[in-house]
CSV table of C-alpha atoms in Angstrom, one decimal:
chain,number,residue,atom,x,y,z
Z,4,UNK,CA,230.4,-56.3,67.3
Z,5,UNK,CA,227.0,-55.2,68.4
Z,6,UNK,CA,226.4,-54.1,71.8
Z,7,UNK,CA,223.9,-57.0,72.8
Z,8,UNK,CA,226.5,-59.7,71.3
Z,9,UNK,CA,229.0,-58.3,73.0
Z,10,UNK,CA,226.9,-58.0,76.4
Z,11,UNK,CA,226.2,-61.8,76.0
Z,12,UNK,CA,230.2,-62.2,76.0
Z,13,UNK,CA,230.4,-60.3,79.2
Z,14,UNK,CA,227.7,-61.6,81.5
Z,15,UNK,CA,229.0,-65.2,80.6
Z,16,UNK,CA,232.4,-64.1,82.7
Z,17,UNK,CA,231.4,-64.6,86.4
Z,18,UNK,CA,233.3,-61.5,87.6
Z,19,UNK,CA,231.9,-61.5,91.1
Z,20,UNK,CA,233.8,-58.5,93.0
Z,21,UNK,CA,237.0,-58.1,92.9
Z,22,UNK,CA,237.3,-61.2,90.5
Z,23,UNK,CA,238.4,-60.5,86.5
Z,24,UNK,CA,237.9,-63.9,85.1
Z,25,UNK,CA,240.3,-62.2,82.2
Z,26,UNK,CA,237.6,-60.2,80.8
Z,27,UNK,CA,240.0,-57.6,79.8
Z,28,UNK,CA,241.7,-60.1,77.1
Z,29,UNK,CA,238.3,-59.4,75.5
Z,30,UNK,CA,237.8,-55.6,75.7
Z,31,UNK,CA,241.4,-54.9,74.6
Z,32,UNK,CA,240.7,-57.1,71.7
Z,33,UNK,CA,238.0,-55.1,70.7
Z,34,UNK,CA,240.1,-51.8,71.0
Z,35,UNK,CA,243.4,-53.4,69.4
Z,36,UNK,CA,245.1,-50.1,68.5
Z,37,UNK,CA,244.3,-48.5,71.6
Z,38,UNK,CA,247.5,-48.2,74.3
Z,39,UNK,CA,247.1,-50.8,77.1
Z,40,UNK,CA,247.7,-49.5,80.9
Z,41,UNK,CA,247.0,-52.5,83.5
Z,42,UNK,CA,246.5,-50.6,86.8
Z,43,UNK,CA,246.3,-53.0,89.0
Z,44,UNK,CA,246.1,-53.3,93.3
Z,45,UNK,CA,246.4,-56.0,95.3
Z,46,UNK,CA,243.3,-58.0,94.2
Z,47,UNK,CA,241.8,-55.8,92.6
Z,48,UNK,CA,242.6,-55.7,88.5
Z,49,UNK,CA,242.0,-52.1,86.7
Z,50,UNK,CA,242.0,-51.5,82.8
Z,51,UNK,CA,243.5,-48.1,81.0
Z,52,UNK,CA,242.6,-48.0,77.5
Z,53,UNK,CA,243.4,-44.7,75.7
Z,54,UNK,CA,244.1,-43.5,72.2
Z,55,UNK,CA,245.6,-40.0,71.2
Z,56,UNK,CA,243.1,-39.0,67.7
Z,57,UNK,CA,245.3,-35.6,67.6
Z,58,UNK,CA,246.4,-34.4,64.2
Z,59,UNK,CA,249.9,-34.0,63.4
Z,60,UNK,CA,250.3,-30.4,63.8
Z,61,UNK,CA,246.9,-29.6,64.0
Z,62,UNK,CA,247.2,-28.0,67.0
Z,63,UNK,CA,249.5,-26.1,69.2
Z,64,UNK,CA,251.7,-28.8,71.7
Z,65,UNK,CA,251.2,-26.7,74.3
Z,66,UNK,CA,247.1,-26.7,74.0
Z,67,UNK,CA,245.5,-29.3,76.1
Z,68,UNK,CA,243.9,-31.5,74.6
Z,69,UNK,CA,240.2,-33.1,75.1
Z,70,UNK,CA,240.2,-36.3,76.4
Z,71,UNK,CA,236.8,-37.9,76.8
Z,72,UNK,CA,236.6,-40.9,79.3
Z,73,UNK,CA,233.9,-43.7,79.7
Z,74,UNK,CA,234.0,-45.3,82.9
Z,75,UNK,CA,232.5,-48.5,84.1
Z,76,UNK,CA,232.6,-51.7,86.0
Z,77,UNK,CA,233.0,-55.1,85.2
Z,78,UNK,CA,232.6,-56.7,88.8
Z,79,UNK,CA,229.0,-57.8,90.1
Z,80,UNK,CA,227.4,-59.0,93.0
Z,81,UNK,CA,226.6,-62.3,93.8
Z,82,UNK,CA,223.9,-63.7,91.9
Z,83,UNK,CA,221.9,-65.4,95.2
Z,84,UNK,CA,219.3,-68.1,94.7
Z,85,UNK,CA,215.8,-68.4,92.8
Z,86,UNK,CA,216.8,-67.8,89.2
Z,87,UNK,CA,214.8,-69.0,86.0
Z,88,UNK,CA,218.0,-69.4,84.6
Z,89,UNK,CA,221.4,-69.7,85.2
Z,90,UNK,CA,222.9,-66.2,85.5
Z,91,UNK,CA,226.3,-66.1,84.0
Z,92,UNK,CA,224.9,-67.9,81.2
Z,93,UNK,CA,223.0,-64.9,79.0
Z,94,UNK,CA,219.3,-66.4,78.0
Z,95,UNK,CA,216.8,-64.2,75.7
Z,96,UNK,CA,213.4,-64.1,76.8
Z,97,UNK,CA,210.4,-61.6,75.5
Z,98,UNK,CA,212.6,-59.2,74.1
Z,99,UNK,CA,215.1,-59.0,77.6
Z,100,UNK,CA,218.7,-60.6,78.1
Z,101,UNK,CA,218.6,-61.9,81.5
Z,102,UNK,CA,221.9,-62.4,83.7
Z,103,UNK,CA,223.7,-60.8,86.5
Z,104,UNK,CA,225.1,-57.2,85.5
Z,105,UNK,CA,222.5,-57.2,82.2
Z,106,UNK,CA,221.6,-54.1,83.9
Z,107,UNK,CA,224.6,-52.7,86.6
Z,108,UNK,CA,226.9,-52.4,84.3
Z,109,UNK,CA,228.2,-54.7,82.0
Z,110,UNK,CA,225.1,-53.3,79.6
Z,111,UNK,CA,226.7,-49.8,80.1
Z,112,UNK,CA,229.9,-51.3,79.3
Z,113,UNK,CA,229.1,-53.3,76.1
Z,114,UNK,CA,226.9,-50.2,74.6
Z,115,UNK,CA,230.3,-47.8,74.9
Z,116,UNK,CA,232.7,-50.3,73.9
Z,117,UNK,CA,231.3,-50.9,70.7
Z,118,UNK,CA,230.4,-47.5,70.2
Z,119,UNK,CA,233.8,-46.6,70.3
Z,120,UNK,CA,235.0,-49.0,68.3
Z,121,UNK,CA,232.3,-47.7,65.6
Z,122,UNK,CA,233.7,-44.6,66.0
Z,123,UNK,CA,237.6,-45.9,65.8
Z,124,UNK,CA,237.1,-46.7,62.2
Z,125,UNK,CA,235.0,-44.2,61.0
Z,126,UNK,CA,237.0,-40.7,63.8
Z,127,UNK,CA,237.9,-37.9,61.4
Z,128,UNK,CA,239.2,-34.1,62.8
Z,129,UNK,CA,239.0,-35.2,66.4
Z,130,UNK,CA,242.3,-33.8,67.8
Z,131,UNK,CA,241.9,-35.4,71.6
Z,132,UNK,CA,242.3,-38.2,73.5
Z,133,UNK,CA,239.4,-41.1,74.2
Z,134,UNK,CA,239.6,-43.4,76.6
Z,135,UNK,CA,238.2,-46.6,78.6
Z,136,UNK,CA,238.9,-47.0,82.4
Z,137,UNK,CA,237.6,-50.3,84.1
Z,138,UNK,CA,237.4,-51.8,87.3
Z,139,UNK,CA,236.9,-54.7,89.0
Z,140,UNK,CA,236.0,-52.9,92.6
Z,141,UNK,CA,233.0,-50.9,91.9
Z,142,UNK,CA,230.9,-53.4,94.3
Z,143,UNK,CA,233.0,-53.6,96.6
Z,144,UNK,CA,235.6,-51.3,98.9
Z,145,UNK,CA,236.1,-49.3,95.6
Z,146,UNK,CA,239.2,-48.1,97.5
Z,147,UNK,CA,241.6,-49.6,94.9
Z,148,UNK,CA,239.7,-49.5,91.5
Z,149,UNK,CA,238.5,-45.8,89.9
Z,150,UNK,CA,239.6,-43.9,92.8
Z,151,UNK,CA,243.2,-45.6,92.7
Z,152,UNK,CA,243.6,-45.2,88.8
Z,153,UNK,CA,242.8,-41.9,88.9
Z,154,UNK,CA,245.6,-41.4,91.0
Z,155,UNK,CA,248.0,-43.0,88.2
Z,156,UNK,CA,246.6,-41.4,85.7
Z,157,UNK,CA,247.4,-37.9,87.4
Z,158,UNK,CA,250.9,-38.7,87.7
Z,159,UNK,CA,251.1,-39.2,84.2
Z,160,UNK,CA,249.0,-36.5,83.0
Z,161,UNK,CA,246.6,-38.7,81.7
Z,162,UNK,CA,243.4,-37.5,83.5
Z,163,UNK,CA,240.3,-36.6,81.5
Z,164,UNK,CA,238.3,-33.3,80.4
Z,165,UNK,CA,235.0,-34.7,80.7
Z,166,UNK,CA,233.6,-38.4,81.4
Z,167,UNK,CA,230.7,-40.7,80.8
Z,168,UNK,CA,230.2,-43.1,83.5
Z,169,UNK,CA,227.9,-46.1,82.2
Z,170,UNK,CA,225.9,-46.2,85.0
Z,171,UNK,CA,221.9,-47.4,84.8
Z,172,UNK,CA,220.2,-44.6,85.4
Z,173,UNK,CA,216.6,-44.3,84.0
Z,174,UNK,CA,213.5,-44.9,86.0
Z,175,UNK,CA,210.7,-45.4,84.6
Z,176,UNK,CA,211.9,-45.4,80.9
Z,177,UNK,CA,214.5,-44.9,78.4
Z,178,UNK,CA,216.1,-41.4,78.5
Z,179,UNK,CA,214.0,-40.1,81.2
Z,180,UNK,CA,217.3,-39.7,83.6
Z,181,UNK,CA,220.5,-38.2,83.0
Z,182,UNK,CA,222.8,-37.7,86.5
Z,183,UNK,CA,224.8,-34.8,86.5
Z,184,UNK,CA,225.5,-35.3,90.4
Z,185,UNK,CA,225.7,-37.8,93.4
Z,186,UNK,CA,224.8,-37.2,97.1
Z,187,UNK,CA,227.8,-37.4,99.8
Z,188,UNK,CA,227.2,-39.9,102.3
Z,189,UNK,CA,228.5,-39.9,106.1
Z,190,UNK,CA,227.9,-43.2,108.1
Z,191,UNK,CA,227.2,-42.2,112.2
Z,192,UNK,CA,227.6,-44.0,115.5
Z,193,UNK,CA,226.5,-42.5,118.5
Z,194,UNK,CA,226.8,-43.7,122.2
Z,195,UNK,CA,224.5,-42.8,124.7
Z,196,UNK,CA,226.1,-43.6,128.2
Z,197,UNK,CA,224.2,-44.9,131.2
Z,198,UNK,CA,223.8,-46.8,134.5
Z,199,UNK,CA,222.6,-50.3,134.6
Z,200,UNK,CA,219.8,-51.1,137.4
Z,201,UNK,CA,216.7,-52.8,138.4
Z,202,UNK,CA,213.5,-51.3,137.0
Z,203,UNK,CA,211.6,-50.9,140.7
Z,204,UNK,CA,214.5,-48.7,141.5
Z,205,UNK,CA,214.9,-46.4,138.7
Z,206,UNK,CA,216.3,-43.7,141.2
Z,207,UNK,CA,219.4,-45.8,140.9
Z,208,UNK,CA,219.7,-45.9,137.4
Z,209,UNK,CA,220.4,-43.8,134.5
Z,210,UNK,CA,218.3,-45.1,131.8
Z,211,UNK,CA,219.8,-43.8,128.3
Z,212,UNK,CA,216.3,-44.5,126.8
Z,213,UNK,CA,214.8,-42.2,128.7
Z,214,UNK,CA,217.6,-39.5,128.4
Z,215,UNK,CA,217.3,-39.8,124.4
Z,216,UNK,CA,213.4,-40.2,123.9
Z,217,UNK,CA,212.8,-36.5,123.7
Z,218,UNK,CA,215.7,-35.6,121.4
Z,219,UNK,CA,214.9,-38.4,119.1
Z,220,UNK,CA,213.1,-35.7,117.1
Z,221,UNK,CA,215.7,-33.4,116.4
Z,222,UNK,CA,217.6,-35.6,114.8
Z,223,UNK,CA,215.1,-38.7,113.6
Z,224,UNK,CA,214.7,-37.7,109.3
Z,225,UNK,CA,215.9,-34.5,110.6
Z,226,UNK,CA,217.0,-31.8,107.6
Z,227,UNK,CA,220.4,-30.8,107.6
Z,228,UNK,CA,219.4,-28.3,104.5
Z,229,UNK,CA,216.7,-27.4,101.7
Z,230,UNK,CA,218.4,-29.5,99.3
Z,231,UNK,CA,218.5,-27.0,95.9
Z,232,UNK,CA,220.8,-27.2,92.7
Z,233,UNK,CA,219.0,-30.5,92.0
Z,234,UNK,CA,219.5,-32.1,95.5
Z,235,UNK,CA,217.4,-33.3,97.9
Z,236,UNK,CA,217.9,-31.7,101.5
Z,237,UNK,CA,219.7,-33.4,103.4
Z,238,UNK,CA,217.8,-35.6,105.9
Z,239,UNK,CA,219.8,-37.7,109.1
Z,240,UNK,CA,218.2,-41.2,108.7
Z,241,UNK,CA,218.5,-43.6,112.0
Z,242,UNK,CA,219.0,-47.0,110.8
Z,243,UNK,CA,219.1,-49.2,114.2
Z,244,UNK,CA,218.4,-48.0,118.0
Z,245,UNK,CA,219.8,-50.6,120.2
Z,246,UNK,CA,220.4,-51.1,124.2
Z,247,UNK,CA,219.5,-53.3,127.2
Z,248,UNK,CA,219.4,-57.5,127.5
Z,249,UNK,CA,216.2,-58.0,126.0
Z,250,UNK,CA,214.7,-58.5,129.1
Z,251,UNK,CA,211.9,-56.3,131.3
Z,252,UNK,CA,213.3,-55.7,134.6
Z,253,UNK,CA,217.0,-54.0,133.8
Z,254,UNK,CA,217.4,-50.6,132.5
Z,255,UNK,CA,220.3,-50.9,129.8
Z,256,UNK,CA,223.8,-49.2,130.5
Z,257,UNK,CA,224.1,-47.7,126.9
Z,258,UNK,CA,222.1,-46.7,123.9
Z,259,UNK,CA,224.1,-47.2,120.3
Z,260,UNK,CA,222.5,-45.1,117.5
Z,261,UNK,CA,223.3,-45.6,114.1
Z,262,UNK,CA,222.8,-43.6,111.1
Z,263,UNK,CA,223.5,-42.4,107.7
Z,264,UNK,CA,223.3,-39.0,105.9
Z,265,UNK,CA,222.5,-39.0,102.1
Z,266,UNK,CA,223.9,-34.6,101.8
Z,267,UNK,CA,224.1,-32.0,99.4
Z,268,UNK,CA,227.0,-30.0,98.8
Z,269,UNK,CA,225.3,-27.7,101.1
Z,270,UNK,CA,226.0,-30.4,104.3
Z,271,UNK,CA,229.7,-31.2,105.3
Z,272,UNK,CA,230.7,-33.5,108.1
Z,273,UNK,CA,231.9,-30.7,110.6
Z,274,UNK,CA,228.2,-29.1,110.0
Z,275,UNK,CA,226.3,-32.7,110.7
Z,276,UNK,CA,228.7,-32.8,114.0
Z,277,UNK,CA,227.8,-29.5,115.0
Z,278,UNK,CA,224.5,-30.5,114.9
Z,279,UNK,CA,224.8,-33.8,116.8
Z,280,UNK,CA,226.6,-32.0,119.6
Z,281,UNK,CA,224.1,-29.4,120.1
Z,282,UNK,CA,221.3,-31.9,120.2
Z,283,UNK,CA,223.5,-34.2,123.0
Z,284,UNK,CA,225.0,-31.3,124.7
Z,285,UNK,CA,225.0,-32.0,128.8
Z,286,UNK,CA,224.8,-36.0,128.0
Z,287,UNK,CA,227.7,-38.8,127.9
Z,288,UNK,CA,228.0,-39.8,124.8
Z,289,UNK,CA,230.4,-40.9,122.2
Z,290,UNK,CA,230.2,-39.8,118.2
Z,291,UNK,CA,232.0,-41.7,115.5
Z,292,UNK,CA,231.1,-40.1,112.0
Z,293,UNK,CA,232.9,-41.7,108.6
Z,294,UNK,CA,232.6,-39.7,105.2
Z,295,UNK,CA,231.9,-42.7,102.8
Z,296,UNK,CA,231.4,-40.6,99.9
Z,297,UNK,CA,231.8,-36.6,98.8
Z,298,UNK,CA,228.5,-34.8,97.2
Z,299,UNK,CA,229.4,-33.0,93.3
Z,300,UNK,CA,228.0,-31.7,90.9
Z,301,UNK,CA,228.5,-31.2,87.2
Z,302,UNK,CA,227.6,-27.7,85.8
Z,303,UNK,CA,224.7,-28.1,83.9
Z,304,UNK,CA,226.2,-25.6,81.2
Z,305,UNK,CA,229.0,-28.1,80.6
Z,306,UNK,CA,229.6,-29.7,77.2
Z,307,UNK,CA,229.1,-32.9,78.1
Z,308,UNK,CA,225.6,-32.8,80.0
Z,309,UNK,CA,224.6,-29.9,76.9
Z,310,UNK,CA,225.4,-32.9,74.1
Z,311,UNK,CA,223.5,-35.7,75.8
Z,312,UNK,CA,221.1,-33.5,76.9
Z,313,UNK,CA,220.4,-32.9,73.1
Z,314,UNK,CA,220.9,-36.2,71.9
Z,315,UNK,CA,218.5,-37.9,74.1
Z,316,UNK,CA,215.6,-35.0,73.7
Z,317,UNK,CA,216.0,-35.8,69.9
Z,318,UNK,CA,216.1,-39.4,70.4
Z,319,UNK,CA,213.0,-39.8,72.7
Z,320,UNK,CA,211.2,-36.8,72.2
Z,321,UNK,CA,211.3,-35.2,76.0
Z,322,UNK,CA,214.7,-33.4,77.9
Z,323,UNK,CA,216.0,-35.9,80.3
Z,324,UNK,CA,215.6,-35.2,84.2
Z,325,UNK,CA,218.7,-34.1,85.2
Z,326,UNK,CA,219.3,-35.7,88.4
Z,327,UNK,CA,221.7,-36.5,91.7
Z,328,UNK,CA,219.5,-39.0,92.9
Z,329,UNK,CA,220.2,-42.6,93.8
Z,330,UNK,CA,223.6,-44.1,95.7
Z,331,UNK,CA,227.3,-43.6,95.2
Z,332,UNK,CA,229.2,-44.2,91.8
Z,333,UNK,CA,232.6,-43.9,91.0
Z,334,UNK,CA,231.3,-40.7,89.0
Z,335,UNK,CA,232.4,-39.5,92.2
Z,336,UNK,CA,236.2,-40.2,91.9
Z,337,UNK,CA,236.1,-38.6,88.4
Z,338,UNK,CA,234.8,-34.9,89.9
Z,339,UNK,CA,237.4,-34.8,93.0
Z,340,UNK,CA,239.6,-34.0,89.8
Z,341,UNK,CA,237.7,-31.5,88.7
Z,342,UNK,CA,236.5,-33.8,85.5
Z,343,UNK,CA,233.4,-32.8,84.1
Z,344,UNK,CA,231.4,-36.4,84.2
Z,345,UNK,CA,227.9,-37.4,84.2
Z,346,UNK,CA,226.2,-40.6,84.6
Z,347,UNK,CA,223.6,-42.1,81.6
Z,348,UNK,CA,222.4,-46.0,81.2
Z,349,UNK,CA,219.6,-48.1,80.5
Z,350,UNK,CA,217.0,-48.4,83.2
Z,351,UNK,CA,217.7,-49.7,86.7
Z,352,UNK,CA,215.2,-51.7,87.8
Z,353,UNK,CA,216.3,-55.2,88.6
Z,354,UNK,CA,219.8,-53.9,89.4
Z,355,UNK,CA,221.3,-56.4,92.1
Z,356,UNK,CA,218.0,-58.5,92.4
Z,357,UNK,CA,217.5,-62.4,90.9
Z,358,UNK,CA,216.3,-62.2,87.4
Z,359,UNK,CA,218.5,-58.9,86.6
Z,360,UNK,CA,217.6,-58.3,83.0
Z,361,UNK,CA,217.9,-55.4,80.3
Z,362,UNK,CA,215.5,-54.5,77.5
Z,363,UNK,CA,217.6,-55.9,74.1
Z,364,UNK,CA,216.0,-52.4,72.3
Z,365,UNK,CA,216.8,-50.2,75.1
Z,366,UNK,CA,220.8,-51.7,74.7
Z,367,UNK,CA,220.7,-51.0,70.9
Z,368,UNK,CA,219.3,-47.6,72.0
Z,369,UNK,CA,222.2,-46.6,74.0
Z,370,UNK,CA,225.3,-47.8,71.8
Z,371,UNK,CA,223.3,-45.9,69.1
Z,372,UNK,CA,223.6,-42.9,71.4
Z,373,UNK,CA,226.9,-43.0,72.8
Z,374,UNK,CA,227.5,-43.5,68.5
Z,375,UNK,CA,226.1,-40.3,68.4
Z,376,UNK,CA,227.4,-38.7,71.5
Z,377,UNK,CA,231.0,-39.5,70.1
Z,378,UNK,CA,230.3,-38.0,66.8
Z,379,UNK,CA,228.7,-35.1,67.9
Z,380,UNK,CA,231.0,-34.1,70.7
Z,381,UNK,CA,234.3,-35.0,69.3
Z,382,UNK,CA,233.9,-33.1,66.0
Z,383,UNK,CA,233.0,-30.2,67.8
Z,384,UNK,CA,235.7,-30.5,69.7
């Protein structure tokens, strides 16, 4: 099955996070000879597939094998109002397929799947393990999906070498972005204390405004770091300032700040508080900081980012930007095990919005290069 018939299959099921709509019936069907591993947690419904290509006695038991991983998502967000069409029902128009998750993931997911079941027929001298991990919580808490089969999959000695995470990740074009990182991220609260009173007596009052006006600077898009290793520095970005009643003549007892920190691996949580405490130091004030997501980053050198590296200079004529821009992924579940993974798709540009759509060619392009990928990296392997 091609990749753009099989995307058509996929965007028809309306697997709005954490739903499963029995997708999975599907995938395995498509991988019949693979071993099955249903991962699932509480609502949320994970799928294992894995075959073992080894040789018999083509290499030492006690080697450890490659195991090559793709990763993905079959869960979407909600498709909203003001389509052309109807979005869990696939429509071809001017050379795009339009429907929710054309582009984030299921396009990702339809090019890899039939890449590997190219490969299945045709694998010769690959002594290693491939594998397929989906989840239907990739939109959502993510708390039960990658993150929790990863967990499994340690217990049973099942976690991979390296891993390609389907991800939409170009830009402006085809081949123009390969992630080989992610930015942590750490959500912030502050609160400013006070004392309520009538604006003619401000004597009486302690206005938390006025106490925080002049450090708003030291920490408003303030850098954390320089960034480097292909990161931007790390910046504290305010995202709502609140206080008061909304009315002129009462100062307001508190001041609630809120924030969020896109960091390097240079920026930790302990160094972000550090910070915060300096600036607020002599003040009343509460901090609440939550580490949403961990920064990584793959090694450049790696095997995996070196192959599609190639593959994609060869197939478009220019070396991918190798990147750690954008939000979180579950890439980031895959490096806390040490697993070298890197991020490649088709473009992003109407990820989540009405209208999602993906390029038919630039589909065909990419289950042509994961065709390659596979080939080139399991035969050296």
């Amino acid at each position: 099955m091609s990749a753009i018939d099989l995307l058509k299959q996929l965007i028809a099921y309306p697997t709005i996070t954490p739903k499963e709509c029995g997708i999975y019936e599907l995938v395995c069907e498509i991988l019949p000879d693979f071993k099955v591993l249903r991962l699932d947690k509480d609502v949320v419904r994970n799928l294992f597939l894995y075959k073992d290509f080894s040789l018999q006695n083509a290499q030492s038991l006690r080697d450890k094998k490659m195991h090559l991983c793709f990763g993905g998502h079959i869960d979407v967000v909600p498709a909203g109002e003001g389509w052309d069409s109807d979005p869990f029902s696939p429509t071809e128009k001017d050379g795009f397929l339009y429907g929710r998750g054309a582009q984030d993931m299921k396009s990702g997911v339809a090019a890899f799947l039939s890449a590997i079941a190219h490969f299945n027929h045709s694998a010769k001298n690959f002594n290693g393990i491939l594998s397929v991990l989906l989840t239907s919580d990739e939109e959502g808490d993510a708390v039960f999906g990658t993150k929790y089969v990863l967990e499994k999959l340690k217990e049973l000695d099942l976690v991979p070498t390296f891993a390609v995470v389907a991800e939409p990740t170009c830009v402006k074009e085809a081949g123009d972005t390969l992630k080989i990182g992610r930015r942590g991220s750490i959500n912030g609260k502050i609160r400013i204390q006070g004392r309520q009173g009538h604006v003619a007596y401000p004597q009486q009052c302690v206005n938390p405004i006025h106490l925080c006006a002049p450090l708003l600077p030291k920490i408003a898009d303030y850098h954390l770091d320089d960034g480097g290793d292909g990161f931007e520095p790390s910046r504290i970005i305010l995202t709502d300032i609140r206080g008061g009643m909304e009315v002129v003549n009462v100062t307001p007892n508190d001041l609630r700040i809120m924030f969020n920190v896109r960091h390097s691996t240079k920026t930790d949580e302990k160094r972000l508080r550090t910070h915060i405490e300096s600036v607020f130091r002599g003040l009343e004030y509460t901090l609440e900081l939550k580490q949403s997501s961990k920064p990584f980053l793959t090694n450049a050198k790696s095997k995996i980012v070196r192959d599609l590296e190639e593959i994609l200079t060869s197939q478009y004529g220019h070396p991918p930007i190798l990147s750690t821009s954008g939000g979180t992924s579950d890439a980031r579940f895959f490096a806390e095990y040490g697993v070298e993974v890197v991020e490649y798709g088709v473009c992003n540009d109407t990820i989540h919005s009405v209208n999602e759509r993906v390029r038919i060619s630039e589909l065909e392009e990419l289950q042509e290069i994961f065709e390659s990928l596979l080939e080139k990296f399991c035969s050296e392997g």
